[in-house]
Amino acid sequence: NTKITQSPRYLILGRANKSLECEQHLGHNAMYWYKQSAEKPPELMFLYNLKQLIRNETVPSRFIPECPDSSKLLLHISAVDPEDSAVYFCASSQWDRANERLFFGHGTKLSVL
Amino acid sequence: QQQVRQSSQSLTVWEGETAILNCSYENSAFDYFPWYQQFPGEGPALLIAIRSVSDKKEDGRFTIFFNKREKNLSLHIKDSQPGDSATYFCAASGNSNNRIFFGDGTQLVVKP
């Protein structure tokens, strides 16, 4: 899937700061961060519509999203915790059809030492 | 309270059989039910979806049967292939917001 690119693909961290990056080439106006722990469904973390943060789920404050433009999404993580080990997916959609189809990237697998 | 439930965490079938994955939901306001397919190391991808005004949706070997009165639905995969081995997430949403609720997923294994 080259329509939504995420980097890095794998990340191993101690208690450090890092940013995950995502870019979508679909012309969508809504972008999302999802967290997927092992053998669990994706859980919505953040949602951006036209660069505006619409919904911020109950997520630890060490996760800070940023949307520099409508096609890019960042997730800044500070002082990671072992419970943060998971795969982080970026997704996008058209806002007026957001409930119909989400397009997901390949994800960033975060392993916390 | 979990909004979407999938009855089986895992399911194993032989190649050529029909795999049946079951799902139920709580909220009567849900009117759109997508199924997402996820292969290891990849993100989920929309496989097939149904609206609550229909009771059946077919796309090739994949069919959704929907029962609005009972608030349940099932995904049938006809002539299962080893390449169908993946995790399948039932999901639901309503028009009132753009939130999608995922079930816990069913891991399907198709043995050759």
PDB file of C-alpha atoms in Angstrom:
ATOM      1  CA  ASN A   1       0.000   0.000   0.000  1.00  0.00           C
ATOM      2  CA  THR A   2       1.848   3.098  -1.220  1.00  0.00           C
ATOM      3  CA  LYS A   3      -1.217   5.302  -0.876  1.00  0.00           C
ATOM      4  CA  ILE A   4      -0.531   5.813   2.823  1.00  0.00           C
ATOM      5  CA  THR A   5       3.104   5.740   3.835  1.00  0.00           C
ATOM      6  CA  GLN A   6       4.295   5.498   7.406  1.00  0.00           C
ATOM      7  CA  SER A   7       7.776   5.768   8.848  1.00  0.00           C
ATOM      8  CA  PRO A   8       9.587   4.274  10.496  1.00  0.00           C
ATOM      9  CA  ARG A   9       8.289   0.733   9.965  1.00  0.00           C
ATOM     10  CA  TYR A  10       9.875  -0.579  13.169  1.00  0.00           C
ATOM     11  CA  LEU A  11      10.954   1.303  16.268  1.00  0.00           C
ATOM     12  CA  ILE A  12      12.690   0.091  19.399  1.00  0.00           C
ATOM     13  CA  LEU A  13      12.870   2.555  22.228  1.00  0.00           C
ATOM     14  CA  GLY A  14      13.902   2.882  25.777  1.00  0.00           C
ATOM     15  CA  ARG A  15      12.478   5.869  27.640  1.00  0.00           C
ATOM     16  CA  ALA A  16      13.112   8.224  24.750  1.00  0.00           C
ATOM     17  CA  ASN A  17      11.269  10.665  22.546  1.00  0.00           C
ATOM     18  CA  LYS A  18      10.372   9.880  18.977  1.00  0.00           C
ATOM     19  CA  SER A  19       7.994  10.955  16.232  1.00  0.00           C
ATOM     20  CA  LEU A  20       6.020   8.742  13.889  1.00  0.00           C
ATOM     21  CA  GLU A  21       5.232  10.092  10.444  1.00  0.00           C
ATOM     22  CA  CYS A  22       2.452   9.467   7.973  1.00  0.00           C
ATOM     23  CA  GLU A  23       1.560  10.815   4.568  1.00  0.00           C
ATOM     24  CA  GLN A  24      -1.485   9.981   2.472  1.00  0.00           C
ATOM     25  CA  HIS A  25      -1.721  10.370  -1.291  1.00  0.00           C
ATOM     26  CA  LEU A  26      -5.472   9.867  -1.574  1.00  0.00           C
ATOM     27  CA  GLY A  27      -6.686  13.449  -1.320  1.00  0.00           C
ATOM     28  CA  HIS A  28      -8.587  12.642   1.855  1.00  0.00           C
ATOM     29  CA  ASN A  29      -9.533  15.355   4.331  1.00  0.00           C
ATOM     30  CA  ALA A  30      -9.624  13.257   7.516  1.00  0.00           C
ATOM     31  CA  MET A  31      -6.677  11.457   9.099  1.00  0.00           C
ATOM     32  CA  TYR A  32      -6.449   9.202  12.127  1.00  0.00           C
ATOM     33  CA  TRP A  33      -4.031   7.553  14.483  1.00  0.00           C
ATOM     34  CA  TYR A  34      -4.978   4.076  15.685  1.00  0.00           C
ATOM     35  CA  LYS A  35      -3.193   1.885  18.211  1.00  0.00           C
ATOM     36  CA  GLN A  36      -3.382  -1.882  17.835  1.00  0.00           C
ATOM     37  CA  SER A  37      -2.073  -4.066  20.629  1.00  0.00           C
ATOM     38  CA  ALA A  38      -1.381  -7.750  20.061  1.00  0.00           C
ATOM     39  CA  GLU A  39      -4.515  -9.707  19.081  1.00  0.00           C
ATOM     40  CA  LYS A  40      -6.753  -6.686  19.635  1.00  0.00           C
ATOM     41  CA  PRO A  41      -8.757  -4.492  17.272  1.00  0.00           C
ATOM     42  CA  PRO A  42      -7.511  -1.048  16.303  1.00  0.00           C
ATOM     43  CA  GLU A  43      -8.330   1.628  18.889  1.00  0.00           C
ATOM     44  CA  LEU A  44      -8.849   5.222  17.816  1.00  0.00           C
ATOM     45  CA  MET A  45      -6.379   7.635  19.374  1.00  0.00           C
ATOM     46  CA  PHE A  46      -6.779  10.855  17.416  1.00  0.00           C
ATOM     47  CA  LEU A  47      -8.834  12.172  14.528  1.00  0.00           C
ATOM     48  CA  TYR A  48      -8.100  15.190  12.340  1.00  0.00           C
ATOM     49  CA  ASN A  49     -10.564  16.767   9.936  1.00  0.00           C
ATOM     50  CA  LEU A  50      -9.059  19.382   7.619  1.00  0.00           C
ATOM     51  CA  LYS A  51      -6.107  19.746  10.005  1.00  0.00           C
ATOM     52  CA  GLN A  52      -8.345  20.377  12.995  1.00  0.00           C
ATOM     53  CA  LEU A  53      -8.257  17.945  15.916  1.00  0.00           C
ATOM     54  CA  ILE A  54     -11.812  16.744  16.248  1.00  0.00           C
ATOM     55  CA  ARG A  55     -11.667  13.986  18.790  1.00  0.00           C
ATOM     56  CA  ASN A  56      -9.026  13.179  21.331  1.00  0.00           C
ATOM     57  CA  GLU A  57      -9.738   9.866  22.999  1.00  0.00           C
ATOM     58  CA  THR A  58      -8.475   9.041  26.465  1.00  0.00           C
ATOM     59  CA  VAL A  59      -4.841   8.809  25.505  1.00  0.00           C
ATOM     60  CA  PRO A  60      -1.860   9.490  27.785  1.00  0.00           C
ATOM     61  CA  SER A  61      -0.521  13.019  27.469  1.00  0.00           C
ATOM     62  CA  ARG A  62       2.861  11.706  26.332  1.00  0.00           C
ATOM     63  CA  PHE A  63       1.230  11.209  22.915  1.00  0.00           C
ATOM     64  CA  ILE A  64       0.903  14.457  20.985  1.00  0.00           C
ATOM     65  CA  PRO A  65      -0.509  14.523  17.447  1.00  0.00           C
ATOM     66  CA  GLU A  66       0.341  17.116  14.840  1.00  0.00           C
ATOM     67  CA  CYS A  67      -1.136  17.731  11.418  1.00  0.00           C
ATOM     68  CA  PRO A  68       1.174  20.076   9.439  1.00  0.00           C
ATOM     69  CA  ASP A  69      -1.043  19.873   6.361  1.00  0.00           C
ATOM     70  CA  SER A  70      -4.054  17.890   5.213  1.00  0.00           C
ATOM     71  CA  SER A  71      -1.949  15.053   3.807  1.00  0.00           C
ATOM     72  CA  LYS A  72       0.535  14.643   6.664  1.00  0.00           C
ATOM     73  CA  LEU A  73       0.201  13.416  10.200  1.00  0.00           C
ATOM     74  CA  LEU A  74       2.740  13.123  12.993  1.00  0.00           C
ATOM     75  CA  LEU A  75       2.599  11.428  16.368  1.00  0.00           C
ATOM     76  CA  HIS A  76       5.128  12.665  18.914  1.00  0.00           C
ATOM     77  CA  ILE A  77       5.788  10.273  21.770  1.00  0.00           C
ATOM     78  CA  SER A  78       7.749  11.340  24.832  1.00  0.00           C
ATOM     79  CA  ALA A  79       9.079   9.064  27.560  1.00  0.00           C
ATOM     80  CA  VAL A  80       7.488   5.866  26.264  1.00  0.00           C
ATOM     81  CA  ASP A  81       6.109   3.276  28.652  1.00  0.00           C
ATOM     82  CA  PRO A  82       6.171  -0.528  28.157  1.00  0.00           C
ATOM     83  CA  GLU A  83       2.376  -0.448  27.748  1.00  0.00           C
ATOM     84  CA  ASP A  84       2.921   1.615  24.602  1.00  0.00           C
ATOM     85  CA  SER A  85       4.339  -1.412  22.768  1.00  0.00           C
ATOM     86  CA  ALA A  86       1.924  -1.876  19.867  1.00  0.00           C
ATOM     87  CA  VAL A  87       1.475  -1.180  16.191  1.00  0.00           C
ATOM     88  CA  TYR A  88       0.456   2.381  15.397  1.00  0.00           C
ATOM     89  CA  PHE A  89      -1.586   2.792  12.249  1.00  0.00           C
ATOM     90  CA  CYS A  90      -2.254   5.945  10.351  1.00  0.00           C
ATOM     91  CA  ALA A  91      -5.532   5.965   8.438  1.00  0.00           C
ATOM     92  CA  SER A  92      -7.420   8.376   6.246  1.00  0.00           C
ATOM     93  CA  SER A  93     -10.866   8.885   4.747  1.00  0.00           C
ATOM     94  CA  GLN A  94     -13.148  11.468   3.249  1.00  0.00           C
ATOM     95  CA  TRP A  95     -14.747  13.145   6.264  1.00  0.00           C
ATOM     96  CA  ASP A  96     -18.280  12.920   4.890  1.00  0.00           C
ATOM     97  CA  ARG A  97     -17.770   9.198   4.298  1.00  0.00           C
ATOM     98  CA  ALA A  98     -15.558   8.484   7.274  1.00  0.00           C
ATOM     99  CA  ASN A  99     -17.797   5.746   8.601  1.00  0.00           C
ATOM    100  CA  GLU A 100     -17.839   3.960   5.249  1.00  0.00           C
ATOM    101  CA  ARG A 101     -14.222   3.291   4.501  1.00  0.00           C
ATOM    102  CA  LEU A 102     -10.966   3.833   6.278  1.00  0.00           C
ATOM    103  CA  PHE A 103      -7.693   3.357   4.437  1.00  0.00           C
ATOM    104  CA  PHE A 104      -4.897   2.164   6.700  1.00  0.00           C
ATOM    105  CA  GLY A 105      -1.134   2.384   6.280  1.00  0.00           C
ATOM    106  CA  HIS A 106       1.226  -0.511   7.014  1.00  0.00           C
ATOM    107  CA  GLY A 107       1.798   0.685  10.559  1.00  0.00           C
ATOM    108  CA  THR A 108       4.790   1.400  12.791  1.00  0.00           C
ATOM    109  CA  LYS A 109       5.600  -1.405  15.193  1.00  0.00           C
ATOM    110  CA  LEU A 110       6.830   0.136  18.442  1.00  0.00           C
ATOM    111  CA  SER A 111       8.697  -2.041  20.919  1.00  0.00           C
ATOM    112  CA  VAL A 112       9.518  -0.481  24.259  1.00  0.00           C
ATOM    113  CA  LEU A 113      12.456  -1.952  26.135  1.00  0.00           C
TER     114      LEU A 113
ATOM    115  CA  GLN B   1     -20.038  -2.173  27.140  1.00  0.00           C
ATOM    116  CA  GLN B   2     -18.697  -3.645  23.944  1.00  0.00           C
ATOM    117  CA  GLN B   3     -20.661  -2.323  20.986  1.00  0.00           C
ATOM    118  CA  VAL B   4     -19.693  -5.035  18.498  1.00  0.00           C
ATOM    119  CA  ARG B   5     -19.080  -8.682  19.400  1.00  0.00           C
ATOM    120  CA  GLN B   6     -17.570 -11.461  17.359  1.00  0.00           C
ATOM    121  CA  SER B   7     -18.467 -14.884  18.643  1.00  0.00           C
ATOM    122  CA  SER B   8     -15.239 -16.667  17.766  1.00  0.00           C
ATOM    123  CA  GLN B   9     -11.694 -15.555  18.477  1.00  0.00           C
ATOM    124  CA  SER B  10     -10.430 -18.114  15.977  1.00  0.00           C
ATOM    125  CA  LEU B  11     -11.782 -20.413  13.296  1.00  0.00           C
ATOM    126  CA  THR B  12     -10.108 -23.173  11.300  1.00  0.00           C
ATOM    127  CA  VAL B  13     -11.557 -24.633   8.110  1.00  0.00           C
ATOM    128  CA  TRP B  14     -10.261 -26.820   5.300  1.00  0.00           C
ATOM    129  CA  GLU B  15      -9.608 -25.472   1.850  1.00  0.00           C
ATOM    130  CA  GLY B  16     -12.818 -25.506  -0.194  1.00  0.00           C
ATOM    131  CA  GLU B  17     -15.155 -25.275   2.806  1.00  0.00           C
ATOM    132  CA  THR B  18     -17.361 -22.298   3.637  1.00  0.00           C
ATOM    133  CA  ALA B  19     -16.092 -20.288   6.571  1.00  0.00           C
ATOM    134  CA  ILE B  20     -18.783 -18.551   8.628  1.00  0.00           C
ATOM    135  CA  LEU B  21     -17.823 -15.666  10.894  1.00  0.00           C
ATOM    136  CA  ASN B  22     -20.484 -14.341  13.240  1.00  0.00           C
ATOM    137  CA  CYS B  23     -21.000 -10.868  14.650  1.00  0.00           C
ATOM    138  CA  SER B  24     -23.581  -9.100  16.799  1.00  0.00           C
ATOM    139  CA  TYR B  25     -24.089  -5.498  17.884  1.00  0.00           C
ATOM    140  CA  GLU B  26     -25.808  -3.511  20.606  1.00  0.00           C
ATOM    141  CA  ASN B  27     -26.723  -0.134  19.211  1.00  0.00           C
ATOM    142  CA  SER B  28     -29.903  -0.007  17.103  1.00  0.00           C
ATOM    143  CA  ALA B  29     -28.674   3.262  15.590  1.00  0.00           C
ATOM    144  CA  PHE B  30     -25.908   1.455  13.711  1.00  0.00           C
ATOM    145  CA  ASP B  31     -26.757   1.343  10.020  1.00  0.00           C
ATOM    146  CA  TYR B  32     -23.528   0.456   8.268  1.00  0.00           C
ATOM    147  CA  PHE B  33     -21.506  -2.699   8.832  1.00  0.00           C
ATOM    148  CA  PRO B  34     -18.112  -3.101   7.172  1.00  0.00           C
ATOM    149  CA  TRP B  35     -15.860  -6.133   7.481  1.00  0.00           C
ATOM    150  CA  TYR B  36     -12.136  -5.458   7.486  1.00  0.00           C
ATOM    151  CA  GLN B  37      -9.529  -8.062   6.585  1.00  0.00           C
ATOM    152  CA  GLN B  38      -6.067  -7.879   8.106  1.00  0.00           C
ATOM    153  CA  PHE B  39      -3.035  -9.924   7.107  1.00  0.00           C
ATOM    154  CA  PRO B  40      -0.021 -10.168   9.446  1.00  0.00           C
ATOM    155  CA  GLY B  41       2.233  -7.128   9.172  1.00  0.00           C
ATOM    156  CA  GLU B  42      -0.352  -5.060   7.317  1.00  0.00           C
ATOM    157  CA  GLY B  43      -3.093  -2.627   8.174  1.00  0.00           C
ATOM    158  CA  PRO B  44      -6.771  -3.621   8.023  1.00  0.00           C
ATOM    159  CA  ALA B  45      -8.437  -3.232   4.625  1.00  0.00           C
ATOM    160  CA  LEU B  46     -12.122  -2.996   3.812  1.00  0.00           C
ATOM    161  CA  LEU B  47     -13.345  -6.319   2.421  1.00  0.00           C
ATOM    162  CA  ILE B  48     -17.103  -5.934   2.077  1.00  0.00           C
ATOM    163  CA  ALA B  49     -19.852  -3.917   3.755  1.00  0.00           C
ATOM    164  CA  ILE B  50     -23.624  -3.852   4.116  1.00  0.00           C
ATOM    165  CA  ARG B  51     -26.213  -1.221   5.003  1.00  0.00           C
ATOM    166  CA  SER B  52     -29.024  -2.026   7.404  1.00  0.00           C
ATOM    167  CA  VAL B  53     -31.663  -1.624   4.671  1.00  0.00           C
ATOM    168  CA  SER B  54     -30.343  -4.822   3.058  1.00  0.00           C
ATOM    169  CA  ASP B  55     -30.314  -8.367   4.343  1.00  0.00           C
ATOM    170  CA  LYS B  56     -27.654  -9.706   2.017  1.00  0.00           C
ATOM    171  CA  LYS B  57     -24.583  -8.417   0.232  1.00  0.00           C
ATOM    172  CA  GLU B  58     -22.504 -10.552  -2.086  1.00  0.00           C
ATOM    173  CA  ASP B  59     -19.100  -9.880  -3.627  1.00  0.00           C
ATOM    174  CA  GLY B  60     -17.504 -12.867  -5.301  1.00  0.00           C
ATOM    175  CA  ARG B  61     -16.860 -15.548  -2.684  1.00  0.00           C
ATOM    176  CA  PHE B  62     -17.773 -13.221   0.185  1.00  0.00           C
ATOM    177  CA  THR B  63     -21.355 -12.764   1.397  1.00  0.00           C
ATOM    178  CA  ILE B  64     -22.774 -10.870   4.347  1.00  0.00           C
ATOM    179  CA  PHE B  65     -26.090 -12.020   5.799  1.00  0.00           C
ATOM    180  CA  PHE B  66     -27.733  -9.388   7.983  1.00  0.00           C
ATOM    181  CA  ASN B  67     -30.584  -9.747  10.491  1.00  0.00           C
ATOM    182  CA  LYS B  68     -31.715  -6.362  11.744  1.00  0.00           C
ATOM    183  CA  ARG B  69     -34.326  -7.723  14.135  1.00  0.00           C
ATOM    184  CA  GLU B  70     -31.814  -9.984  15.865  1.00  0.00           C
ATOM    185  CA  LYS B  71     -28.990  -7.431  15.568  1.00  0.00           C
ATOM    186  CA  ASN B  72     -26.569  -9.905  14.130  1.00  0.00           C
ATOM    187  CA  LEU B  73     -24.760 -10.552  10.904  1.00  0.00           C
ATOM    188  CA  SER B  74     -22.390 -13.104   9.462  1.00  0.00           C
ATOM    189  CA  LEU B  75     -19.667 -13.198   6.849  1.00  0.00           C
ATOM    190  CA  HIS B  76     -19.623 -16.291   4.676  1.00  0.00           C
ATOM    191  CA  ILE B  77     -16.478 -17.106   2.728  1.00  0.00           C
ATOM    192  CA  LYS B  78     -17.294 -19.690   0.100  1.00  0.00           C
ATOM    193  CA  ASP B  79     -14.643 -22.067  -1.249  1.00  0.00           C
ATOM    194  CA  SER B  80     -12.102 -20.905   1.336  1.00  0.00           C
ATOM    195  CA  GLN B  81      -8.505 -20.641   0.171  1.00  0.00           C
ATOM    196  CA  PRO B  82      -5.282 -20.657   2.228  1.00  0.00           C
ATOM    197  CA  GLY B  83      -4.794 -17.067   1.044  1.00  0.00           C
ATOM    198  CA  ASP B  84      -7.953 -16.125   2.968  1.00  0.00           C
ATOM    199  CA  SER B  85      -6.129 -16.857   6.230  1.00  0.00           C
ATOM    200  CA  ALA B  86      -6.255 -13.540   8.061  1.00  0.00           C
ATOM    201  CA  THR B  87      -7.986 -11.754  10.914  1.00  0.00           C
ATOM    202  CA  TYR B  88     -11.465 -10.472  10.108  1.00  0.00           C
ATOM    203  CA  PHE B  89     -12.925  -7.541  12.007  1.00  0.00           C
ATOM    204  CA  CYS B  90     -16.636  -6.898  12.037  1.00  0.00           C
ATOM    205  CA  ALA B  91     -17.382  -3.205  12.506  1.00  0.00           C
ATOM    206  CA  ALA B  92     -20.372  -0.914  12.816  1.00  0.00           C
ATOM    207  CA  SER B  93     -21.170   2.761  12.531  1.00  0.00           C
ATOM    208  CA  GLY B  94     -24.109   5.149  12.436  1.00  0.00           C
ATOM    209  CA  ASN B  95     -24.710   8.387  10.606  1.00  0.00           C
ATOM    210  CA  SER B  96     -24.768  10.469  13.768  1.00  0.00           C
ATOM    211  CA  ASN B  97     -21.009  10.528  13.987  1.00  0.00           C
ATOM    212  CA  ASN B  98     -18.039   9.245  12.094  1.00  0.00           C
ATOM    213  CA  ARG B  99     -16.953   6.751  14.703  1.00  0.00           C
ATOM    214  CA  ILE B 100     -16.389   3.146  13.673  1.00  0.00           C
ATOM    215  CA  PHE B 101     -16.692   0.458  16.333  1.00  0.00           C
ATOM    216  CA  PHE B 102     -14.626  -2.673  15.779  1.00  0.00           C
ATOM    217  CA  GLY B 103     -15.232  -6.153  17.144  1.00  0.00           C
ATOM    218  CA  ASP B 104     -12.320  -8.063  18.646  1.00  0.00           C
ATOM    219  CA  GLY B 105     -11.678  -9.947  15.407  1.00  0.00           C
ATOM    220  CA  THR B 106     -11.763 -13.572  14.309  1.00  0.00           C
ATOM    221  CA  GLN B 107      -8.528 -15.186  13.204  1.00  0.00           C
ATOM    222  CA  LEU B 108      -9.312 -17.473  10.289  1.00  0.00           C
ATOM    223  CA  VAL B 109      -6.970 -20.284   9.306  1.00  0.00           C
ATOM    224  CA  VAL B 110      -7.656 -22.155   6.080  1.00  0.00           C
ATOM    225  CA  LYS B 111      -5.782 -25.446   5.929  1.00  0.00           C
ATOM    226  CA  PRO B 112      -4.766 -26.825   2.530  1.00  0.00           C
TER     227      PRO B 112
END
